Amino acid sequence: MGFIAIIGLIMTMVSAIGGAIAAKDAGEAQKAAADYNARVMEAQAQSEREAAAFEETQQREQAAKMRARQRVAYLASGVDLSEGTPLEVLGAQAGEMEMDALAIRYNGEIKARQSESQANIYRMQGQQAQRAGTINAGSSLLTGFGNAATSIMNKYTPSASAKV
């Protein structure tokens, strides 16, 4: 085998190794990006929960102030709050206001879970990209070494025309 052929084989193998390293690095980079996106979505989920908790607290505080104003207004007009329609009205309004606070919490939790689901999707995509990079690296090595082996076999296998 000549010097040029040996250099060609070495170049083929180096190229295969370089391609394998590049494929593996690309998969790792995609996984790192996906992991970053997942962390961002998890932080967003936490922020959504905190925002909902704050709004829920605000809603309850506003509801308490409104109930207090209503009681004062009833008492100022001489209405007995211990029974009858005024008591029922205050109770119904308190229930509605609590439902509003719980709806705020529920909506915040839905948004947070959507963000967490997106984070999980990013993580799965990153794992798939990492696996694909590993597979592509192996494929690059096999192709390169296969080409080198084919080249060697062609060099040392007599051709059909030489047998005739």
XYZ file of N, CA and C in Angstrom:
492
model
N 0.862 -1.158 0.000
C 0.000 0.000 0.000
C 0.910 1.223 0.000
N 0.591 2.164 -0.841
C 1.450 3.334 -0.988
C 1.227 4.364 0.104
N 2.175 5.267 0.163
C 2.144 6.329 1.166
C 0.884 7.177 1.033
N 0.512 7.514 -0.169
C -0.676 8.345 -0.406
C -1.930 7.601 0.043
N -1.986 6.300 -0.206
C -3.144 5.512 0.206
C -3.250 5.480 1.742
N -2.094 5.352 2.403
C -2.091 5.344 3.869
C -2.568 6.694 4.402
N -2.092 7.773 3.807
C -2.533 9.123 4.209
C -4.036 9.246 4.001
N -4.545 8.728 2.895
C -5.978 8.772 2.621
C -6.779 8.015 3.670
N -6.270 6.844 4.048
C -6.950 6.065 5.086
C -6.945 6.802 6.424
N -5.807 7.367 6.757
C -5.709 8.122 8.010
C -6.672 9.301 7.989
N -6.739 9.997 6.868
C -7.645 11.145 6.749
C -9.106 10.696 6.875
N -9.427 9.555 6.294
C -10.794 9.020 6.393
C -11.132 8.721 7.844
N -10.202 8.108 8.547
C -10.449 7.756 9.946
C -10.516 9.005 10.831
N -9.628 9.953 10.586
C -9.657 11.208 11.355
C -10.969 11.942 11.101
N -11.407 11.942 9.849
C -12.677 12.581 9.512
C -13.843 11.891 10.224
N -13.801 10.571 10.270
C -14.858 9.819 10.958
C -14.874 10.150 12.445
N -13.699 10.217 13.037
C -13.614 10.546 14.470
C -14.094 11.976 14.705
N -13.678 12.892 13.835
C -14.123 14.286 13.957
C -15.633 14.403 13.813
N -16.186 13.674 12.851
C -17.641 13.682 12.668
C -18.361 13.120 13.883
N -17.786 12.084 14.468
C -18.387 11.476 15.662
C -18.365 12.456 16.827
N -17.257 13.112 17.010
C -17.141 14.094 18.097
C -18.122 15.239 17.873
N -18.220 15.718 16.639
C -19.143 16.816 16.332
C -20.588 16.399 16.576
N -20.942 15.187 16.172
C -22.312 14.713 16.373
C -22.633 14.601 17.854
N -21.708 14.058 18.612
C -21.928 13.918 20.066
C -22.024 15.297 20.715
N -21.136 16.217 20.332
C -21.170 17.574 20.890
C -22.471 18.289 20.531
N -22.958 18.090 19.310
C -24.217 18.721 18.899
C -25.365 18.206 19.754
N -25.396 16.910 20.003
C -26.434 16.342 20.863
C -26.355 16.884 22.278
N -25.150 17.007 22.798
C -24.963 17.552 24.145
C -25.396 19.019 24.206
N -25.073 19.777 23.164
C -25.460 21.196 23.137
C -26.979 21.339 23.081
N -27.627 20.504 22.281
C -29.086 20.555 22.205
C -29.708 20.169 23.550
N -29.115 19.194 24.211
C -29.626 18.795 25.530
C -29.452 19.931 26.527
N -28.299 20.593 26.491
C -28.056 21.709 27.414
C -29.069 22.831 27.179
N -29.349 23.129 25.911
C -30.332 24.177 25.595
C -31.719 23.766 26.085
N -32.074 22.518 25.876
C -33.385 22.033 26.321
C -33.479 22.056 27.847
N -32.407 21.688 28.528
C -32.406 21.725 29.998
C -32.560 23.161 30.502
N -31.907 24.099 29.823
C -32.049 25.513 30.187
C -33.502 25.952 30.015
N -34.090 25.614 28.871
C -35.491 25.978 28.634
C -36.404 25.346 29.684
N -36.104 24.132 30.086
C -36.899 23.462 31.120
C -36.799 24.217 32.445
N -35.588 24.649 32.796
C -35.413 25.406 34.043
C -36.176 26.733 33.989
N -36.179 27.369 32.819
C -36.921 28.627 32.656
C -38.411 28.374 32.872
N -38.923 27.299 32.293
C -40.343 26.982 32.444
C -40.682 26.624 33.883
N -39.788 25.947 34.575
C -40.029 25.637 35.989
C -40.049 26.910 36.835
N -39.164 27.848 36.514
C -39.163 29.128 37.226
C -40.454 29.889 36.928
N -40.908 29.803 35.682
C -42.163 30.454 35.329
C -43.319 29.826 36.103
N -43.313 28.517 36.240
C -44.371 27.842 37.001
C -44.376 28.347 38.441
N -43.210 28.472 39.039
C -43.119 28.970 40.412
C -43.629 30.412 40.494
N -43.268 31.232 39.513
C -43.741 32.627 39.500
C -45.252 32.692 39.363
N -45.816 31.814 38.546
C -47.273 31.802 38.365
C -47.975 31.410 39.662
N -47.414 30.454 40.371
C -48.002 30.069 41.662
C -47.914 31.224 42.660
N -46.765 31.875 42.699
C -46.590 32.994 43.636
C -47.515 34.153 43.285
N -47.657 34.443 41.988
C -48.552 35.527 41.564
C -49.993 35.199 41.923
N -50.388 33.940 41.711
C -51.757 33.531 42.047
C -51.986 33.617 43.552
N -51.003 33.210 44.338
C -51.145 33.281 45.797
C -51.293 34.735 46.252
N -50.517 35.624 45.628
C -50.613 37.047 45.969
C -51.994 37.585 45.603
N -52.455 37.278 44.381
C -53.774 37.749 43.946
C -54.886 37.175 44.826
N -54.729 35.915 45.215
C -55.720 35.279 46.090
C -55.788 36.020 47.430
N -54.629 36.353 47.975
C -54.572 37.095 49.235
C -55.206 38.473 49.072
N -54.874 39.128 47.966
C -55.452 40.452 47.685
C -56.968 40.356 47.595
N -57.467 39.342 46.921
C -58.906 39.147 46.770
C -59.569 38.977 48.134
N -58.953 38.174 48.971
C -59.535 37.943 50.310
C -59.519 39.228 51.152
N -58.433 39.998 51.036
C -58.360 41.257 51.792
C -59.419 42.237 51.304
N -59.601 42.321 49.990
C -60.631 43.215 49.449
C -62.022 42.747 49.870
N -62.217 41.437 49.869
C -63.505 40.883 50.284
C -63.782 41.212 51.747
N -62.773 41.088 52.589
C -62.953 41.395 54.011
C -63.302 42.868 54.204
N -62.654 43.744 53.464
C -62.947 45.184 53.560
C -64.375 45.476 53.084
N -64.766 44.800 52.001
C -66.106 45.024 51.472
C -67.163 44.541 52.473
N -66.931 43.383 53.076
C -67.887 42.874 54.083
C -67.968 43.831 55.275
N -66.843 44.356 55.671
C -66.836 45.303 56.800
C -67.620 46.560 56.440
N -67.439 47.078 55.222
C -68.192 48.278 54.802
C -69.688 47.985 54.768
N -70.040 46.787 54.294
C -71.462 46.435 54.236
C -72.061 46.336 55.646
N -71.332 45.737 56.556
C -71.825 45.627 57.938
C -72.046 47.016 58.545
N -71.057 47.886 58.312
C -71.166 49.248 58.847
C -72.386 49.942 58.248
N -72.579 49.771 56.939
C -73.723 50.409 56.289
C -75.038 49.857 56.837
N -75.116 48.538 57.011
C -76.322 47.942 57.586
C -76.568 48.465 59.004
N -75.508 48.435 59.809
C -75.657 48.881 61.198
C -76.034 50.363 61.272
N -75.451 51.172 60.376
C -75.758 52.606 60.371
C -77.231 52.855 60.024
N -77.809 51.955 59.246
C -79.220 52.122 58.881
C -80.154 51.448 59.885
N -79.568 50.844 60.930
C -80.373 50.255 61.989
C -80.840 48.837 61.708
N -80.235 48.146 60.749
C -80.646 46.791 60.399
C -80.015 45.809 61.390
N -80.804 44.820 61.796
C -80.319 43.764 62.692
C -79.588 42.724 61.843
N -78.312 42.502 62.096
C -77.490 41.577 61.301
C -77.502 40.149 61.839
N -78.219 39.910 62.920
C -78.173 38.587 63.520
C -79.140 37.596 62.871
N -80.029 38.086 62.006
C -80.977 37.170 61.369
C -81.573 37.792 60.117
N -82.253 36.971 59.339
C -83.016 37.445 58.197
C -82.189 37.718 56.952
N -82.787 38.527 56.075
C -82.219 38.808 54.764
C -80.821 39.420 54.827
N -80.552 40.408 55.677
C -79.196 40.970 55.706
C -78.131 39.914 56.011
N -78.441 39.027 56.911
C -77.492 37.962 57.251
C -77.286 37.032 56.057
N -78.374 36.714 55.373
C -78.281 35.849 54.183
C -77.482 36.523 53.074
N -77.722 37.811 52.872
C -76.980 38.566 51.835
C -75.493 38.577 52.157
N -75.151 38.880 53.394
C -73.734 38.896 53.793
C -73.102 37.518 53.614
N -73.822 36.474 53.969
C -73.305 35.109 53.811
C -73.111 34.730 52.353
N -74.072 35.064 51.525
C -73.972 34.749 50.094
C -72.803 35.502 49.460
N -72.655 36.772 49.802
C -71.546 37.554 49.244
C -70.196 37.012 49.722
N -70.134 36.599 50.962
C -68.883 36.027 51.475
C -68.535 34.752 50.706
N -69.539 33.936 50.438
C -69.306 32.712 49.663
C -68.831 33.006 48.250
N -69.441 33.988 47.606
C -69.031 34.365 46.244
C -67.608 34.912 46.229
N -67.289 35.706 47.209
C -65.940 36.279 47.275
C -64.895 35.194 47.524
N -65.237 34.217 48.324
C -64.308 33.100 48.560
C -64.133 32.283 47.278
N -65.211 32.089 46.549
C -65.124 31.366 45.271
C -64.208 32.110 44.298
N -64.283 33.441 44.290
C -63.386 34.231 43.439
C -61.927 33.998 43.832
N -61.647 33.979 45.132
C -60.281 33.747 45.607
C -59.803 32.354 45.207
N -60.671 31.369 45.350
C -60.294 29.995 44.973
C -60.111 29.861 43.460
N -60.892 30.598 42.683
C -60.741 30.567 41.223
C -59.391 31.143 40.811
N -58.952 32.172 41.515
C -57.631 32.751 41.234
C -56.550 31.705 41.488
N -56.649 31.003 42.609
C -55.671 29.955 42.930
C -55.696 28.857 41.852
N -56.887 28.419 41.505
C -57.051 27.349 40.512
C -56.442 27.739 39.161
N -56.739 28.946 38.692
C -56.198 29.401 37.404
C -54.672 29.502 37.450
N -54.144 29.960 38.563
C -52.687 30.018 38.714
C -52.069 28.641 38.675
N -52.729 27.681 39.294
C -52.214 26.308 39.306
C -52.263 25.703 37.904
N -53.309 25.990 37.166
C -53.389 25.494 35.782
C -52.230 26.049 34.958
N -51.988 27.348 35.060
C -50.873 27.952 34.324
C -49.539 27.355 34.752
N -49.375 27.143 36.050
C -48.119 26.570 36.558
C -47.925 25.160 36.010
N -48.980 24.374 35.994
C -48.856 23.000 35.494
C -48.594 22.966 34.000
N -49.139 23.918 33.267
C -48.832 24.004 31.840
C -47.342 24.291 31.641
N -46.806 25.180 32.445
C -45.377 25.489 32.355
C -44.535 24.279 32.736
N -44.953 23.552 33.762
C -44.220 22.348 34.153
C -44.294 21.273 33.064
N -45.433 21.159 32.408
C -45.555 20.207 31.300
C -44.605 20.587 30.172
N -44.528 21.876 29.879
C -43.603 22.328 28.836
C -42.168 22.042 29.256
N -41.850 22.210 30.523
C -40.505 21.893 31.020
C -40.199 20.411 30.795
N -41.171 19.549 31.075
C -40.972 18.114 30.858
C -40.769 17.797 29.380
N -41.492 18.484 28.516
C -41.324 18.288 27.071
C -39.912 18.688 26.659
N -39.444 19.834 27.159
C -38.076 20.266 26.844
C -37.055 19.223 27.307
N -37.249 18.696 28.506
C -36.303 17.695 29.017
C -36.286 16.448 28.131
N -37.467 15.988 27.710
C -37.529 14.808 26.842
C -36.860 15.102 25.499
N -37.090 16.291 24.964
C -36.447 16.656 23.699
C -34.931 16.677 23.853
N -34.464 17.172 24.984
C -33.026 17.202 25.240
C -32.441 15.808 25.330
N -33.149 14.916 26.003
C -32.672 13.531 26.105
C -32.647 12.864 24.735
N -33.667 13.136 23.925
C -33.701 12.561 22.575
C -32.566 13.117 21.719
N -32.305 14.410 21.846
C -31.206 15.016 21.088
C -29.862 14.428 21.512
N -29.713 14.204 22.808
C -28.473 13.611 23.303
C -28.303 12.192 22.758
N -29.376 11.407 22.780
C -29.313 10.043 22.227
C -29.017 10.068 20.741
N -29.674 10.987 20.024
C -29.445 11.098 18.584
C -27.989 11.464 18.302
N -27.421 12.338 19.119
C -26.013 12.700 18.950
C -25.104 11.501 19.135
N -25.406 10.677 20.124
C -24.608 9.468 20.368
C -24.754 8.488 19.204
N -25.983 8.317 18.743
C -26.223 7.414 17.605
C -25.524 7.923 16.359
N -25.630 9.228 16.111
C -24.963 9.813 14.939
C -23.448 9.700 15.047
N -22.938 9.803 16.266
C -21.492 9.643 16.456
C -21.077 8.226 16.090
N -21.820 7.250 16.579
C -21.518 5.859 16.239
C -21.650 5.607 14.755
N -22.664 6.178 14.152
C -22.870 6.016 12.708
C -21.711 6.617 11.918
N -21.258 7.768 12.355
C -20.137 8.419 11.680
C -18.875 7.559 11.770
N -18.640 7.002 12.945
C -17.467 6.130 13.110
C -17.581 4.884 12.233
N -18.747 4.246 12.267
C -18.935 3.033 11.461
C -18.791 3.318 9.973
N -19.360 4.412 9.518
C -19.260 4.766 8.106
C -17.812 5.033 7.716
N -17.129 5.815 8.530
C -15.734 6.143 8.224
C -14.839 4.915 8.225
N -14.982 4.093 9.261
C -14.153 2.892 9.333
C -14.550 1.894 8.251
N -15.834 1.860 7.928
C -16.291 0.988 6.832
C -15.703 1.421 5.503
N -15.670 2.718 5.276
C -15.059 3.235 4.039
C -13.570 2.900 3.991
N -12.904 3.020 5.126
C -11.473 2.696 5.175
C -11.265 1.211 4.896
N -12.095 0.367 5.509
C -11.973 -1.079 5.298
C -12.248 -1.434 3.838
N -13.237 -0.797 3.248
C -13.556 -1.047 1.837
C -12.384 -0.653 0.964
N -11.795 0.463 1.282
C -10.644 0.929 0.507
C -9.488 -0.071 0.588
N -9.227 -0.597 1.787
C -8.150 -1.577 1.963
C -8.483 -2.858 1.209
N -9.726 -3.317 1.330
C -10.122 -4.553 0.640
C -10.009 -4.406 -0.870
N -10.405 -3.247 -1.384
C -10.315 -3.029 -2.829
C -8.867 -3.014 -3.297
N -8.001 -2.560 -2.439
C -6.583 -2.485 -2.797
C -5.961 -3.889 -2.863
N -6.389 -4.764 -1.949
C -5.741 -6.076 -1.855
C -6.550 -7.230 -2.443
N -7.743 -6.980 -2.900
C -8.552 -8.043 -3.513
C -8.331 -7.959 -5.017
N -7.970 -9.084 -5.628
C -7.769 -9.030 -7.076
C -9.113 -8.781 -7.782
N -9.052 -8.005 -8.826
C -10.275 -7.693 -9.564
C -10.654 -8.849 -10.462
N -11.892 -8.858 -10.922
C -12.390 -9.948 -11.791
C -11.656 -9.962 -13.113
N -11.229 -8.811 -13.612
C -10.542 -8.773 -14.919
C -9.136 -9.330 -14.803
N -8.545 -9.296 -13.598
C -7.199 -9.830 -13.429
C -7.196 -11.350 -13.448
N -8.336 -11.984 -13.140
C -8.417 -13.455 -13.114
C -8.555 -14.023 -14.495
N -9.041 -13.295 -15.427
C -9.327 -13.814 -16.760
C -8.095 -14.058 -17.562
